[in-house]
Short mmCIF file of C-alpha atoms and ligand atoms in Angstrom, two decimals:
data_model
loop_
_atom_site.label_atom_id
_atom_site.label_comp_id
_atom_site.label_asym_id
_atom_site.label_seq_id
_atom_site.Cartn_x
_atom_site.Cartn_y
_atom_site.Cartn_z
CA MET A 1 -0.02 -0.03 0.03
CA LYS A 2 1.16 3.52 -0.90
CA LYS A 3 2.04 5.40 2.42
CA TYR A 4 1.59 9.16 2.83
CA ASN A 5 3.83 10.74 5.34
CA PHE A 6 2.07 13.59 7.32
CA TYR A 7 4.70 13.97 9.87
CA ALA A 8 5.55 17.54 10.97
CA GLY A 9 9.31 17.03 10.77
CA PRO A 10 11.53 15.36 9.91
CA ALA A 11 9.01 15.25 6.98
CA ILE A 12 8.19 14.08 3.58
CA LEU A 13 10.59 14.55 0.71
CA PRO A 14 9.77 14.15 -3.08
CA ASP A 15 10.25 10.62 -4.29
CA ALA A 16 12.53 11.89 -7.16
CA VAL A 17 14.74 13.55 -4.49
CA LEU A 18 14.99 10.29 -2.42
CA GLN A 19 15.93 8.24 -5.40
CA GLU A 20 18.61 10.79 -6.46
CA ALA A 21 19.83 10.90 -2.91
CA ALA A 22 20.06 7.15 -2.60
CA LYS A 23 22.28 6.99 -5.71
CA ALA A 24 24.71 9.47 -4.20
CA ILE A 25 25.28 7.11 -1.19
CA HIS A 26 26.94 4.53 -3.50
CA ASP A 27 28.29 6.70 -6.28
CA PHE A 28 28.38 10.45 -5.97
CA ASP A 29 28.77 12.44 -9.35
CA GLY A 30 30.38 9.56 -11.18
CA MET A 31 33.26 9.47 -8.72
CA GLY A 32 32.90 5.75 -7.97
CA LEU A 33 32.91 6.99 -4.21
CA SER A 34 30.01 7.74 -1.74
CA LEU A 35 29.16 11.32 -0.96
CA LEU A 36 29.43 10.20 2.62
CA GLU A 37 33.12 9.48 2.26
CA ILE A 38 34.60 12.16 0.06
CA SER A 39 36.32 15.41 1.19
CA HIS A 40 34.06 18.34 1.58
CA ARG A 41 36.96 20.27 -0.21
CA SER A 42 36.69 18.15 -3.30
CA PRO A 43 35.56 20.14 -6.29
CA ASN A 44 32.58 17.78 -6.63
CA PHE A 45 31.26 18.86 -3.26
CA THR A 46 32.17 22.59 -3.42
CA LYS A 47 30.20 22.64 -6.50
CA VAL A 48 27.22 21.40 -4.45
CA MET A 49 27.62 24.03 -1.84
CA GLU A 50 27.94 26.76 -4.31
CA GLU A 51 24.90 25.75 -6.22
CA ALA A 52 22.89 25.31 -2.89
CA LEU A 53 23.83 28.87 -1.76
CA SER A 54 23.01 30.56 -5.03
CA LEU A 55 19.78 28.50 -5.76
CA SER A 56 18.37 29.27 -2.35
CA LYS A 57 18.79 32.93 -3.03
CA GLU A 58 17.46 32.52 -6.48
CA LEU A 59 14.24 30.70 -5.28
CA LEU A 60 13.65 33.49 -2.71
CA GLY A 61 14.45 36.34 -5.03
CA ALA A 62 17.20 37.58 -2.84
CA SER A 63 19.36 40.42 -4.04
CA ASP A 64 23.09 40.71 -3.66
CA ASP A 65 22.44 42.59 -0.42
CA PHE A 66 21.81 39.26 1.20
CA ALA A 67 24.25 36.37 1.98
CA ALA A 68 23.16 32.83 2.35
CA MET A 69 24.63 30.21 4.64
CA PHE A 70 24.11 26.51 5.45
CA LEU A 71 24.73 26.22 9.20
CA THR A 72 24.39 23.35 11.84
CA GLY A 73 22.65 23.33 15.23
CA GLY A 74 19.13 23.46 13.90
CA ALA A 75 16.78 26.45 13.80
CA SER A 76 17.05 26.43 17.57
CA SER A 77 20.64 27.69 17.37
CA GLN A 78 19.34 30.64 15.33
CA PHE A 79 17.19 31.62 18.19
CA TYR A 80 20.42 32.88 19.93
CA MET A 81 22.66 33.31 17.03
CA ALA A 82 20.39 35.89 15.23
CA ALA A 83 20.15 37.96 18.39
CA MET A 84 23.85 37.70 19.20
CA ASN A 85 25.01 38.78 15.81
CA LEU A 86 22.53 41.77 15.51
CA LEU A 87 22.15 43.24 19.12
CA ASN A 88 24.32 45.02 21.56
CA ARG A 89 23.29 44.53 25.19
CA SER A 90 21.68 48.04 25.39
CA ASP A 91 19.70 47.48 22.12
CA THR A 92 15.96 46.71 22.00
CA ALA A 93 14.38 44.08 19.79
CA SER A 94 10.71 43.20 19.37
CA TYR A 95 9.18 39.63 19.11
CA ILE A 96 5.78 38.34 18.17
CA ASN A 97 4.92 35.37 20.27
CA THR A 98 2.76 32.90 18.27
CA GLY A 99 3.70 29.60 19.99
CA THR A 100 6.35 27.24 21.28
CA TRP A 101 9.03 28.17 18.80
CA SER A 102 8.56 31.99 19.15
CA SER A 103 8.60 31.60 22.85
CA LYS A 104 11.92 29.73 22.67
CA ALA A 105 13.34 32.34 20.34
CA ILE A 106 12.30 35.03 22.92
CA LYS A 107 13.97 33.17 25.85
CA GLU A 108 17.25 33.02 24.10
CA ALA A 109 17.15 36.55 22.86
CA HIS A 110 16.87 37.87 26.49
CA LEU A 111 20.57 36.85 26.90
CA PHE A 112 21.66 39.48 24.36
CA GLY A 113 19.49 42.51 24.46
CA LYS A 114 16.29 44.16 25.69
CA ILE A 115 13.47 42.05 24.36
CA VAL A 116 9.93 43.28 24.10
CA GLU A 117 6.95 40.99 23.25
CA ALA A 118 5.18 43.17 20.70
CA ALA A 119 2.12 40.86 20.65
CA SER A 120 1.13 37.33 21.76
CA SER A 121 -1.57 34.97 20.87
CA LYS A 122 -0.97 32.92 24.17
CA GLU A 123 -4.23 33.94 25.67
CA ASP A 124 -6.28 31.85 23.29
CA GLY A 125 -4.13 28.83 23.02
CA TYR A 126 -1.96 30.29 20.09
CA ARG A 127 -5.02 29.80 17.79
CA PHE A 128 -4.35 33.15 15.95
CA ILE A 129 -2.03 35.60 14.49
CA PRO A 130 -1.89 38.96 16.46
CA LYS A 131 -2.45 41.78 14.26
CA GLU A 132 -2.15 44.68 16.68
CA LEU A 133 1.60 45.24 17.42
CA ASN A 134 3.23 47.36 20.07
CA ILE A 135 6.72 47.90 18.74
CA PRO A 136 9.06 50.23 20.68
CA LYS A 137 10.48 52.70 18.02
CA GLU A 138 14.06 51.99 19.03
CA SER A 139 13.64 48.21 18.12
CA VAL A 140 16.48 47.04 15.95
CA PHE A 141 14.22 44.35 14.33
CA LEU A 142 11.01 42.51 14.70
CA HIS A 143 11.10 38.76 14.99
CA TYR A 144 8.18 36.56 13.91
CA THR A 145 7.58 32.93 13.14
CA SER A 146 6.01 32.86 9.64
CA ASN A 147 4.35 29.41 10.22
CA ASN A 148 3.58 27.97 13.55
CA THR A 149 4.16 24.28 13.04
CA ILE A 150 2.63 23.10 16.26
CA PHE A 151 -0.44 25.31 16.47
CA GLY A 152 -1.23 25.43 12.78
CA THR A 153 -1.33 29.18 12.23
CA GLN A 154 0.57 31.14 9.59
CA PHE A 155 1.17 34.76 8.71
CA HIS A 156 -0.77 35.52 5.45
CA GLN A 157 0.30 39.18 5.68
CA LEU A 158 3.73 40.35 6.93
CA PRO A 159 3.61 42.20 10.30
CA GLU A 160 3.30 45.78 9.71
CA THR A 161 6.38 47.84 10.57
CA ASP A 162 9.21 49.69 8.88
CA ILE A 163 12.01 47.97 10.84
CA PRO A 164 13.68 44.89 9.34
CA LEU A 165 11.84 41.65 9.94
CA ILE A 166 13.51 38.51 11.23
CA GLY A 167 11.52 35.31 10.13
CA ASP A 168 11.75 31.95 11.43
CA MET A 169 10.47 30.21 8.21
CA SER A 170 11.48 26.65 9.24
CA SER A 171 8.08 25.14 8.45
CA ASP A 172 7.14 27.12 5.28
CA ILE A 173 10.35 28.10 3.42
CA PHE A 174 9.90 27.72 -0.26
CA SER A 175 6.25 27.18 0.08
CA ARG A 176 5.33 30.63 -1.27
CA PRO A 177 6.94 33.78 -2.41
CA VAL A 178 8.39 35.91 0.31
CA GLU A 179 8.92 39.67 0.42
CA LEU A 180 12.53 39.36 1.22
CA ASP A 181 13.32 43.03 0.99
CA LYS A 182 11.38 43.58 4.18
CA HIS A 183 13.57 41.20 6.04
CA GLY A 184 16.97 41.54 7.61
CA LEU A 185 17.32 37.88 8.24
CA ILE A 186 15.36 34.67 7.75
CA TYR A 187 16.23 31.20 8.87
CA ALA A 188 14.88 27.70 8.26
CA GLY A 189 15.77 24.23 9.58
CA ALA A 190 15.92 22.02 6.63
CA GLN A 191 13.84 19.07 7.98
CA LYS A 192 10.33 20.48 7.34
CA ASN A 193 10.18 21.77 3.85
CA MET A 194 13.69 21.62 2.49
CA GLY A 195 15.52 18.46 3.19
CA PRO A 196 16.72 16.01 5.88
CA ALA A 197 17.74 17.13 9.48
CA GLY A 198 21.18 18.40 9.96
CA THR A 199 21.49 21.94 8.33
CA THR A 200 19.70 25.20 8.65
CA LEU A 201 19.50 27.90 5.86
CA VAL A 202 20.20 31.49 6.96
CA LEU A 203 19.91 34.49 4.75
CA VAL A 204 20.99 37.84 6.15
CA ARG A 205 21.24 41.35 4.86
CA LYS A 206 24.94 42.05 4.99
CA ASP A 207 24.73 45.60 6.00
CA LEU A 208 23.21 44.60 9.39
CA LEU A 209 26.27 42.77 10.36
CA GLY A 210 29.00 44.71 11.95
CA ARG A 211 26.83 46.92 14.29
CA ILE A 212 27.67 44.91 17.36
CA LYS A 213 30.54 45.79 19.73
CA GLN A 214 31.19 42.41 21.33
CA THR A 215 33.57 39.84 19.76
CA LEU A 216 31.87 36.46 19.01
CA PRO A 217 33.16 32.96 19.08
CA THR A 218 34.37 32.25 15.61
CA MET A 219 31.77 29.58 14.84
CA LEU A 220 28.88 31.83 16.07
CA ASP A 221 29.76 34.73 13.86
CA TYR A 222 27.79 34.93 10.68
CA ASN A 223 30.78 36.70 9.09
CA THR A 224 32.88 33.58 9.52
CA HIS A 225 30.51 31.57 7.50
CA ILE A 226 29.75 34.19 4.88
CA GLN A 227 33.39 34.65 4.23
CA LYS A 228 34.11 30.84 3.82
CA SER A 229 30.92 30.12 1.95
CA SER A 230 29.65 27.81 4.67
CA MET A 231 32.87 25.85 4.51
CA PHE A 232 34.78 27.32 7.47
CA ASN A 233 34.56 23.74 8.98
CA THR A 234 33.13 20.43 7.73
CA PRO A 235 29.55 21.09 6.66
CA PRO A 236 26.77 18.50 6.93
CA VAL A 237 27.52 17.42 3.38
CA TYR A 238 24.68 14.91 2.98
CA ALA A 239 21.90 17.30 4.30
CA VAL A 240 23.10 20.02 2.11
CA TYR A 241 23.14 17.90 -0.95
CA VAL A 242 19.60 16.54 -0.37
CA SER A 243 18.40 20.10 0.33
CA LEU A 244 20.00 21.24 -2.97
CA LEU A 245 18.06 18.31 -4.73
CA THR A 246 14.81 19.50 -3.29
CA MET A 247 15.49 23.11 -4.20
CA ARG A 248 16.15 21.84 -7.76
CA TRP A 249 12.93 20.05 -7.74
CA VAL A 250 11.04 23.13 -6.65
CA ALA A 251 12.80 25.25 -9.27
CA GLN A 252 12.04 22.74 -12.05
CA LEU A 253 8.31 22.66 -11.09
CA GLY A 254 8.15 26.40 -11.40
CA GLY A 255 9.54 27.80 -8.21
CA VAL A 256 7.79 29.15 -5.04
CA GLU A 257 4.89 30.64 -7.16
CA GLU A 258 3.89 27.18 -8.34
CA MET A 259 4.45 25.78 -4.93
CA ALA A 260 2.03 28.43 -3.48
CA LYS A 261 -0.65 27.38 -6.03
CA ARG A 262 -0.31 23.65 -5.21
CA ASN A 263 -0.24 24.28 -1.51
CA ALA A 264 -3.25 26.40 -1.57
CA ARG A 265 -5.23 23.79 -3.53
CA LYS A 266 -4.21 20.98 -1.10
CA ALA A 267 -5.01 22.98 1.99
CA GLN A 268 -8.30 24.11 0.59
CA LEU A 269 -9.43 20.59 0.02
CA LEU A 270 -8.58 19.46 3.62
CA TYR A 271 -10.00 22.56 5.40
CA GLN A 272 -13.21 22.16 3.27
CA GLU A 273 -13.53 18.62 4.76
CA ILE A 274 -12.86 19.74 8.17
CA ASP A 275 -15.52 22.51 8.03
CA ALA A 276 -18.14 20.17 6.35
CA ASN A 277 -17.57 17.09 8.50
CA PRO A 278 -19.69 17.34 11.78
CA LEU A 279 -17.05 15.11 13.51
CA PHE A 280 -13.98 17.28 13.07
CA GLU A 281 -13.32 20.95 13.99
CA GLY A 282 -10.42 23.13 12.93
CA TYR A 283 -8.07 24.36 15.73
CA ALA A 284 -6.90 27.63 14.26
CA TYR A 285 -8.89 30.79 13.54
CA LYS A 286 -10.02 30.53 9.92
CA GLU A 287 -8.24 33.58 8.65
CA ASP A 288 -4.93 32.56 10.13
CA ARG A 289 -4.93 28.92 9.14
CA SER A 290 -1.64 27.48 7.95
CA LEU A 291 -1.26 25.92 4.50
CA MET A 292 1.50 23.76 5.76
CA ASN A 293 0.33 22.22 9.13
CA VAL A 294 -3.51 21.70 9.44
CA THR A 295 -4.51 21.25 12.99
CA PHE A 296 -7.85 19.79 13.91
CA THR A 297 -9.72 18.04 16.67
CA ILE A 298 -12.51 15.46 16.94
CA ALA A 299 -15.99 16.30 18.58
CA ASP A 300 -15.89 12.96 20.58
CA ALA A 301 -12.43 12.66 22.14
CA GLY A 302 -13.10 8.90 22.81
CA LEU A 303 -12.70 8.43 19.08
CA GLU A 304 -9.25 10.01 18.78
CA GLU A 305 -7.07 6.96 18.96
CA ASP A 306 -9.52 5.04 16.81
CA PHE A 307 -9.13 7.71 14.04
CA VAL A 308 -5.34 7.58 14.25
CA SER A 309 -5.27 3.75 13.91
CA THR A 310 -7.85 3.89 11.05
CA CYS A 311 -5.49 6.36 9.27
CA THR A 312 -2.50 4.08 9.83
CA GLU A 313 -4.44 1.20 8.45
CA ASN A 314 -5.04 3.29 5.32
CA GLY A 315 -1.46 4.38 4.75
CA ILE A 316 -1.91 7.84 6.38
CA ILE A 317 1.08 8.16 8.71
CA GLY A 318 1.94 10.79 11.29
CA ILE A 319 -1.23 12.71 11.83
CA LYS A 320 -1.39 12.56 15.64
CA GLY A 321 -1.30 16.08 16.91
CA HIS A 322 1.54 17.58 18.94
CA ARG A 323 1.21 16.66 22.65
CA SER A 324 0.71 20.38 23.56
CA VAL A 325 -2.36 20.81 21.31
CA GLY A 326 -3.85 17.17 21.03
CA GLY A 327 -6.14 16.03 18.26
CA PHE A 328 -4.64 15.89 14.88
CA ARG A 329 -2.08 17.56 12.65
CA ALA A 330 -1.77 16.89 9.01
CA SER A 331 1.51 18.38 7.69
CA ILE A 332 1.13 18.96 3.96
CA TYR A 333 4.50 20.48 2.83
CA ASN A 334 5.59 20.97 -0.63
CA ALA A 335 6.46 17.36 -1.28
CA MET A 336 2.86 16.08 -0.19
CA PRO A 337 1.05 15.12 -3.42
CA TYR A 338 -2.56 16.19 -3.88
CA GLU A 339 -3.55 12.60 -3.90
CA GLY A 340 -2.25 12.30 -0.24
CA VAL A 341 -4.72 14.84 0.81
CA GLU A 342 -7.50 13.28 -1.20
CA LYS A 343 -6.79 9.97 0.64
CA LEU A 344 -6.92 11.58 3.92
CA VAL A 345 -10.29 13.27 3.16
CA GLU A 346 -11.61 9.94 1.95
CA VAL A 347 -10.51 8.23 5.12
CA MET A 348 -12.17 11.05 7.25
CA GLN A 349 -15.32 10.67 5.31
CA ASP A 350 -15.48 6.91 5.76
CA PHE A 351 -14.71 7.21 9.46
CA THR A 352 -17.55 9.67 9.93
CA LYS A 353 -19.96 7.38 8.10
CA ARG A 354 -19.20 4.62 10.55
CA ASN A 355 -19.07 6.87 13.66
CA GLY A 356 -21.18 9.77 13.05
C1 PLP B 401 10.95 22.59 13.98
C2 PLP B 401 10.91 24.01 14.17
C3 PLP B 401 12.02 24.71 14.88
C4 PLP B 401 13.25 23.91 15.60
O1 PLP B 401 13.99 23.33 14.68
P1 PLP B 401 15.28 22.49 15.13
O2 PLP B 401 15.90 22.39 13.82
O3 PLP B 401 14.82 21.23 15.66
O4 PLP B 401 16.09 23.28 16.04
C5 PLP B 401 12.03 26.09 15.07
N1 PLP B 401 11.13 26.83 14.47
C6 PLP B 401 10.05 26.35 13.79
C7 PLP B 401 8.95 27.10 13.20
C8 PLP B 401 9.99 24.83 13.66
O5 PLP B 401 8.94 24.34 12.97
#
């Protein structure tokens, strides 16, 4: 039976990418050697890194004002690294708190500057995206989480401000066009919508670096990685390579504009069913619903486990909700085909017929 992977992360990758990635384990680039055993300084790999850096910028429409990096330590390391590279202790920065990941970013940033919560949706279980912002005018940047992987909300309009935005785009990078010129920095862990776990893409506006007084440890300074094209030390070669394959796949299909169309179509199909089906209910406010992580609950909590096992029997894998929300979460990233969502909807309808 065909299985559809709805896990939130590490998450589904396109079949074509997995096949190409498997080949590179045995014989990379016709070298007769595995990608896992060659020097990262070999021309065959430096070519991969160069293309990955340039293609990431191309897909996002980044100008030469931006530098791209593939780093390690996950998106979680960017929670402190971004603040550390952009703030002096006396500086102020604003953050929008829309859930678990934002809260973690805020906690880390407190170590490096005066951090203000410009808005929060905590009061209602992070079901919505706050629109009213309270941003002190001396803020160096405004940090937001473009897609809230756990609660299933997403910014459909950028937060309104004139200061540079910092976006944690871990779970919706390359899913839609981004107004990059409004951003000072964006980052995304690979394992949601870009590749396997192990690397994090960062794009930073170069003119924002160099404003801090403190000297940073070499590995934590963005300048190190920019100057060495993400090859200061050994990069996670395989994660970068598979991320490159995924970016090529996005580019071939028509780029982020085409991804946005496909993602809207998939999300619409699923939300339509959630709204029509008397057994299920959406978790997030309608206007702020995520096109990537669809969160929903079941009217009769006694049926929750039953629904998950029915899904599993039908090849629908990984839709149990995050422990902090409960219910279900269907992650429908770029690589999820329309047929996967159709299958889930069919299972929901059958389940309701039997239990409604
Ligand atoms: C998964 C996730 C993170 C954490 O990523 P790690 O790579 O595990 O550190 C941060 N932000 C968002 C929005 C995420 O979805």
